[in-house]
Short mmCIF file of C-alpha atoms in Angstrom, two decimals:
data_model
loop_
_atom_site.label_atom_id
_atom_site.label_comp_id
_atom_site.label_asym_id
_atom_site.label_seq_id
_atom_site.Cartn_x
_atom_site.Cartn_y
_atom_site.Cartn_z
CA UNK A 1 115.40 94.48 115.54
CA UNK A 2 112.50 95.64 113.61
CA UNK A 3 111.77 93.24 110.94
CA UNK A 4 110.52 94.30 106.87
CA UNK A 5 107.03 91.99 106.06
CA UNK A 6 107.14 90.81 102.52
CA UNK A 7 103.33 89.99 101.90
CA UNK A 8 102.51 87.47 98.36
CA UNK A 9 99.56 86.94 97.02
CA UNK A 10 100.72 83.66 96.04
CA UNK A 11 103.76 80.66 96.72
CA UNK A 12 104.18 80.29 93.05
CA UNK A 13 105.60 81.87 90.98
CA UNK A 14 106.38 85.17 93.38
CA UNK A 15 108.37 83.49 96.19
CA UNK A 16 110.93 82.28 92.96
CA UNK A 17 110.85 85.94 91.58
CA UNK A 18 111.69 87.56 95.58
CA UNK A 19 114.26 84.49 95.73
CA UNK A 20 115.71 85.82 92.61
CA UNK A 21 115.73 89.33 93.39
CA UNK A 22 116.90 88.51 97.37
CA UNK A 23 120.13 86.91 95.70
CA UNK A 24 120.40 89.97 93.42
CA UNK A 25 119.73 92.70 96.10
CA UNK A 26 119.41 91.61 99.72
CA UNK A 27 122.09 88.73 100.37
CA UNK A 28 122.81 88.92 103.94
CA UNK A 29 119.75 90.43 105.42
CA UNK A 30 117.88 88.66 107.73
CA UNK A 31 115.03 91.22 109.07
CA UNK A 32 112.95 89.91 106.29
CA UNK A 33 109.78 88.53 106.52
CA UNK A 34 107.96 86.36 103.34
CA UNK A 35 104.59 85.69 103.75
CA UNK A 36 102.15 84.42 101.12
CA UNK A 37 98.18 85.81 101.85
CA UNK A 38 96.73 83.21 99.59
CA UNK A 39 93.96 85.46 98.59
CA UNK A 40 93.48 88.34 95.94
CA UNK A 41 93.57 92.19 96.23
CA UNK A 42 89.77 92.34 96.12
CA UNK A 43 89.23 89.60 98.92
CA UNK A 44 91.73 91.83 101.28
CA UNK A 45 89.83 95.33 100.09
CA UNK A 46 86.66 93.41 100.47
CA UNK A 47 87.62 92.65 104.26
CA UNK A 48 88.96 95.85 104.89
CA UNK A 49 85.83 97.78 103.29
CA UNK A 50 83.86 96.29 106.21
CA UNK A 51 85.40 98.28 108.84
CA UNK A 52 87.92 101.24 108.43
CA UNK A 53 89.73 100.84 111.85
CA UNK A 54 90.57 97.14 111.37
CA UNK A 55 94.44 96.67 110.96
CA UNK A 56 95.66 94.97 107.51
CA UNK A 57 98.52 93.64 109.64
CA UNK A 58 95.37 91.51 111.44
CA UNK A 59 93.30 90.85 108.65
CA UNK A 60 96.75 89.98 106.62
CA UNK A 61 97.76 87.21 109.94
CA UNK A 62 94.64 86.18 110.25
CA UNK A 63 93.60 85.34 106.83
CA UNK A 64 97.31 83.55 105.64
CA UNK A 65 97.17 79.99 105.40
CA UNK A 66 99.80 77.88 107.38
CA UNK A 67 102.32 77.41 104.70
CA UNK A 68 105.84 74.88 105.92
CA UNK A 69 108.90 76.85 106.82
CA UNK A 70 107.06 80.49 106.42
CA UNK A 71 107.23 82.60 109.95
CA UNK A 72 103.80 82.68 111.59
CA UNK A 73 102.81 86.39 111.88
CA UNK A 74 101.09 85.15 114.91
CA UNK A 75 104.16 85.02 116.92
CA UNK A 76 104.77 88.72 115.91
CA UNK A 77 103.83 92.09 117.46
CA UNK A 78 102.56 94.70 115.01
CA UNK A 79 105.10 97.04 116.31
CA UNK A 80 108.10 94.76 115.54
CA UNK A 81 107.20 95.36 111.59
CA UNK A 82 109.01 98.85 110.59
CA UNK A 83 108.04 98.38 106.98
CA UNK A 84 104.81 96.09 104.45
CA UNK A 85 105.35 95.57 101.21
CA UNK A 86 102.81 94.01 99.57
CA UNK A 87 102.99 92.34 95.78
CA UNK A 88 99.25 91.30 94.13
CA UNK A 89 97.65 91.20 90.37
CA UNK A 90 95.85 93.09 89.29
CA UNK A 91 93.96 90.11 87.56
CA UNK A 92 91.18 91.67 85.49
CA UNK A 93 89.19 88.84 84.66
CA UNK A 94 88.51 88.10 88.75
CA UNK A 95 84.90 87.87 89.65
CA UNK A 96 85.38 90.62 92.13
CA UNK A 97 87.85 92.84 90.34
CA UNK A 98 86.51 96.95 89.93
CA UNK A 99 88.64 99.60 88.99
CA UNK A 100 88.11 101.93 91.52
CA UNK A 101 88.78 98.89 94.25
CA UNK A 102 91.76 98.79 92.70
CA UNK A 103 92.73 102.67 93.33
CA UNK A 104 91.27 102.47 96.50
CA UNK A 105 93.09 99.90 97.46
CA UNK A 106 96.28 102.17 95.87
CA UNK A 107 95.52 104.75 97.85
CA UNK A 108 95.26 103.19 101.21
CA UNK A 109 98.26 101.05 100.91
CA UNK A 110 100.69 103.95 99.95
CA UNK A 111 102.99 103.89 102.96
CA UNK A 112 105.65 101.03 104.01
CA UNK A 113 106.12 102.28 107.49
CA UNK A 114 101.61 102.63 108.28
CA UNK A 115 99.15 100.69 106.80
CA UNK A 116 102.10 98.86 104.21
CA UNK A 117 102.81 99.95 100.46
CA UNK A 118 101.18 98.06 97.43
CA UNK A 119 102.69 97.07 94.00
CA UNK A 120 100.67 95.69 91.39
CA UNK A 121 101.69 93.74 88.74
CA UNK A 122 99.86 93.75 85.34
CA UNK A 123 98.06 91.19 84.73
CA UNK A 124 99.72 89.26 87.10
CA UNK A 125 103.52 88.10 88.47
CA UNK A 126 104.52 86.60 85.59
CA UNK A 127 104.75 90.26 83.79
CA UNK A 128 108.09 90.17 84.94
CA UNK A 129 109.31 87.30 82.27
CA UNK A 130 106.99 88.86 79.45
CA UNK A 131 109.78 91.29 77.36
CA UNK A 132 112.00 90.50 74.75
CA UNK A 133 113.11 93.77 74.18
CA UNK A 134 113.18 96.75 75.89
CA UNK A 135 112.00 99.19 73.39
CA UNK A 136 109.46 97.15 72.38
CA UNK A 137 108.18 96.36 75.73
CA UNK A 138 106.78 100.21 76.40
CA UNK A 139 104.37 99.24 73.92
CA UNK A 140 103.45 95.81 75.19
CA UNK A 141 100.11 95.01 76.03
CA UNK A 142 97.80 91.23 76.55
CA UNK A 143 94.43 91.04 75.66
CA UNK A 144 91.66 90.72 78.86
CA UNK A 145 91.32 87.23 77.13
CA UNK A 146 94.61 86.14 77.40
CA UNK A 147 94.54 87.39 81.31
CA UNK A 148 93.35 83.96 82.68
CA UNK A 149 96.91 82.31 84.45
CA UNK A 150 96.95 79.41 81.97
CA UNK A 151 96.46 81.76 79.21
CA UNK A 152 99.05 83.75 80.00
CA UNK A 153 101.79 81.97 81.39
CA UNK A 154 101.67 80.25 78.13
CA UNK A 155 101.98 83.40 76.38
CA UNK A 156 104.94 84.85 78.06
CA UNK A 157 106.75 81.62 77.76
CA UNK A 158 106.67 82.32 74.02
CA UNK A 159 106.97 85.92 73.40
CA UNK A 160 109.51 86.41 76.47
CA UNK A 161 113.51 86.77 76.19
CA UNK A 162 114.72 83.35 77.40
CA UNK A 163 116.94 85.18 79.21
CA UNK A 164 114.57 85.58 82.01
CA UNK A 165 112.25 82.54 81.88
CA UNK A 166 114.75 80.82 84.21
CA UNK A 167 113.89 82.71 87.46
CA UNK A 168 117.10 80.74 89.09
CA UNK A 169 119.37 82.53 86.34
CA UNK A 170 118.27 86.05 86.55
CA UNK A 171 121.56 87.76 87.96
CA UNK A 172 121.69 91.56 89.11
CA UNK A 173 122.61 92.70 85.35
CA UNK A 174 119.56 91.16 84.54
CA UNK A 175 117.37 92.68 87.08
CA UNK A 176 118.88 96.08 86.46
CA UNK A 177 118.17 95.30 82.66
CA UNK A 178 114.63 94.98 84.25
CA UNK A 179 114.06 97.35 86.79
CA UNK A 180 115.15 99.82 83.89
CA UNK A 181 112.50 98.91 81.38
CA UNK A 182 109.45 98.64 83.68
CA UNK A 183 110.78 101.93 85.13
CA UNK A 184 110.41 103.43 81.93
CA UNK A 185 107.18 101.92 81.21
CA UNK A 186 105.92 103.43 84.28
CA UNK A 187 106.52 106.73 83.73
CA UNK A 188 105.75 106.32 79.73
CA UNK A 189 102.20 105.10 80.88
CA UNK A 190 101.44 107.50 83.57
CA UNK A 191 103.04 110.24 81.23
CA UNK A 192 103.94 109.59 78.04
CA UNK A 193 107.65 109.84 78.87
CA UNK A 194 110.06 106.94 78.91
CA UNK A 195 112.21 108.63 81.27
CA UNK A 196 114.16 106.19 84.16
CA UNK A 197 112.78 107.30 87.53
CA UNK A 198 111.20 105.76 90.26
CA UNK A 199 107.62 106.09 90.25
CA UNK A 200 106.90 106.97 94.03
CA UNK A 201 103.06 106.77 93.84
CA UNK A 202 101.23 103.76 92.67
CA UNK A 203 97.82 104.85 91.89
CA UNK A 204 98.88 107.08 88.33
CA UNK A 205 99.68 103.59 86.69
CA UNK A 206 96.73 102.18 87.44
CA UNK A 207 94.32 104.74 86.45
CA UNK A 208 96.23 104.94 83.14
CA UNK A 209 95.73 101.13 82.64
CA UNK A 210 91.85 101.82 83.91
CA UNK A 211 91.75 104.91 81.46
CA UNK A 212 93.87 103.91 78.23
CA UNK A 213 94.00 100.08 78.37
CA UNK A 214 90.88 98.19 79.79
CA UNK A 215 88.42 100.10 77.24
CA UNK A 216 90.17 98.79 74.35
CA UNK A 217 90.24 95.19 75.83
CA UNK A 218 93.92 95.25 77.05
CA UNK A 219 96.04 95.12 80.02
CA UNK A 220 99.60 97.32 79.30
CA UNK A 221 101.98 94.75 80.97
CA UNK A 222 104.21 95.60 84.03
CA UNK A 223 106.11 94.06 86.64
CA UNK A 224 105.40 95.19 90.49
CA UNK A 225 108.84 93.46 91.14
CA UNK A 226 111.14 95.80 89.26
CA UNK A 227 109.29 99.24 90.20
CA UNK A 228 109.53 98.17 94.11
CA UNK A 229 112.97 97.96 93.61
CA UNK A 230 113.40 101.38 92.27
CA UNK A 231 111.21 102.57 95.02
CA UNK A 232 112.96 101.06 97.54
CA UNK A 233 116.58 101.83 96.79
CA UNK A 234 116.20 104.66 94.67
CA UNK A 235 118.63 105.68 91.46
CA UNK A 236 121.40 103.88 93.17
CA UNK A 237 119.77 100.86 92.55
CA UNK A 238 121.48 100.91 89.00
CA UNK A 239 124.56 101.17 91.20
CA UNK A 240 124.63 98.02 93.63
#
């Protein structure tokens, strides 16, 4: 059975968002595979920029910590993994974070089934709890300062819906309530049009947040989360 890889950037807090959204959208399956990297996006490009032949399926086993009752990767094949998906911030106040990193990075990771597919969130994982409505939230933007993880896990907390602080209580109505208004955002930043369909390639939002955002001090805030799921199931995922 070929397994789907699941790589984190962190434990906390995306193994409680993919616990939330596994309830929601995958009870039953057991090809997954969660792995947290325990490094940034820039520390994996920065390995990868080294040498264009090495395998991210290497660099990703070989740099992941030993974390309790995670699957080693070490006891896997590359060729038993049918599909990577990988979740990181985009984190713009990192010592090592450049823009076109970032889109290079996009642009290499763009496949599930070859070198894996890569969502950003923006700033970071905790976009998915910052929206209290969802007109409101195509417009919704943090300042670089405000970037920093105390900073803005603070911030959410307060200018977030309640409804989805509680990671534990976000059902499938919730995530759909979700998946719709990032979906939107997507498209609204990359086009100007709030329309609700999956945004297929990655690298558009980022260059719009590169473009539009970061000269004016801001980050436009997104959730990787939500978009993966409307890349992964499609428009029926308003269905399930």
């Amino acid at each position: 059975m070929e397994r789907t890889l699941f790589v984190f950037e962190g434990i906390k807090p995306e193994k409680g968002i993919f616990n939330s959204l596994e309830n929601a959208f995958f009870s039953g399956d057991e090809s997954r595979i969660l792995m947290t990297f325990g490094h940034d996006i820039y520390e994996l490009y920065k390995k990868l920029a080294q040498d264009d032949d090495l395998d991210p399926f290497s660099i990703i086993s070989d740099l992941s910590p030993t974390i309790p009752d995670q699957e080693p990767l070490a006891d896997l094949r590359r060729d038993q993994i049918g599909q990577i998906y990988l979740f990181f911030d985009m984190e713009p106040h990192d010592d090592q974070f450049d823009g076109q990193s970032l889109l290079a990075m996009l642009s290499h990771f763009d496949n599930e089934t070859e070198h894996g597919k890569l969502f950003i969130s923006y700033p970071m994982a905790e976009a998915l709890r910052d929206i209290s409505d969802t007109e409101e939230y195509l417009t919704r933007t943090v300042n670089l300062l405000d970037c920093t993880g105390k900073r803005y896990k603070g911030l959410h907390s307060k200018r977030g819906d309640p409804a989805f602080q509680d990671l534990r209580k976000i059902d499938k109505s919730l995530w759909q309530t979700l998946i719709t208004a990032n979906v939107q955002k997507a498209n609204y930043l990359i086009s100007g049009q709030p329309i609700i369909e999956p945004v297929i390639d990655q690298p558009p939002i980022a260059q719009a947040q590169l473009e539009n955002y970061l000269p004016q001090g801001q980050v436009s805030v997104l959730s990787a989360f939500p978009i993966f799921l409307a890349d992964y199931f499609g428009q029926k995922v308003y269905e399930l």
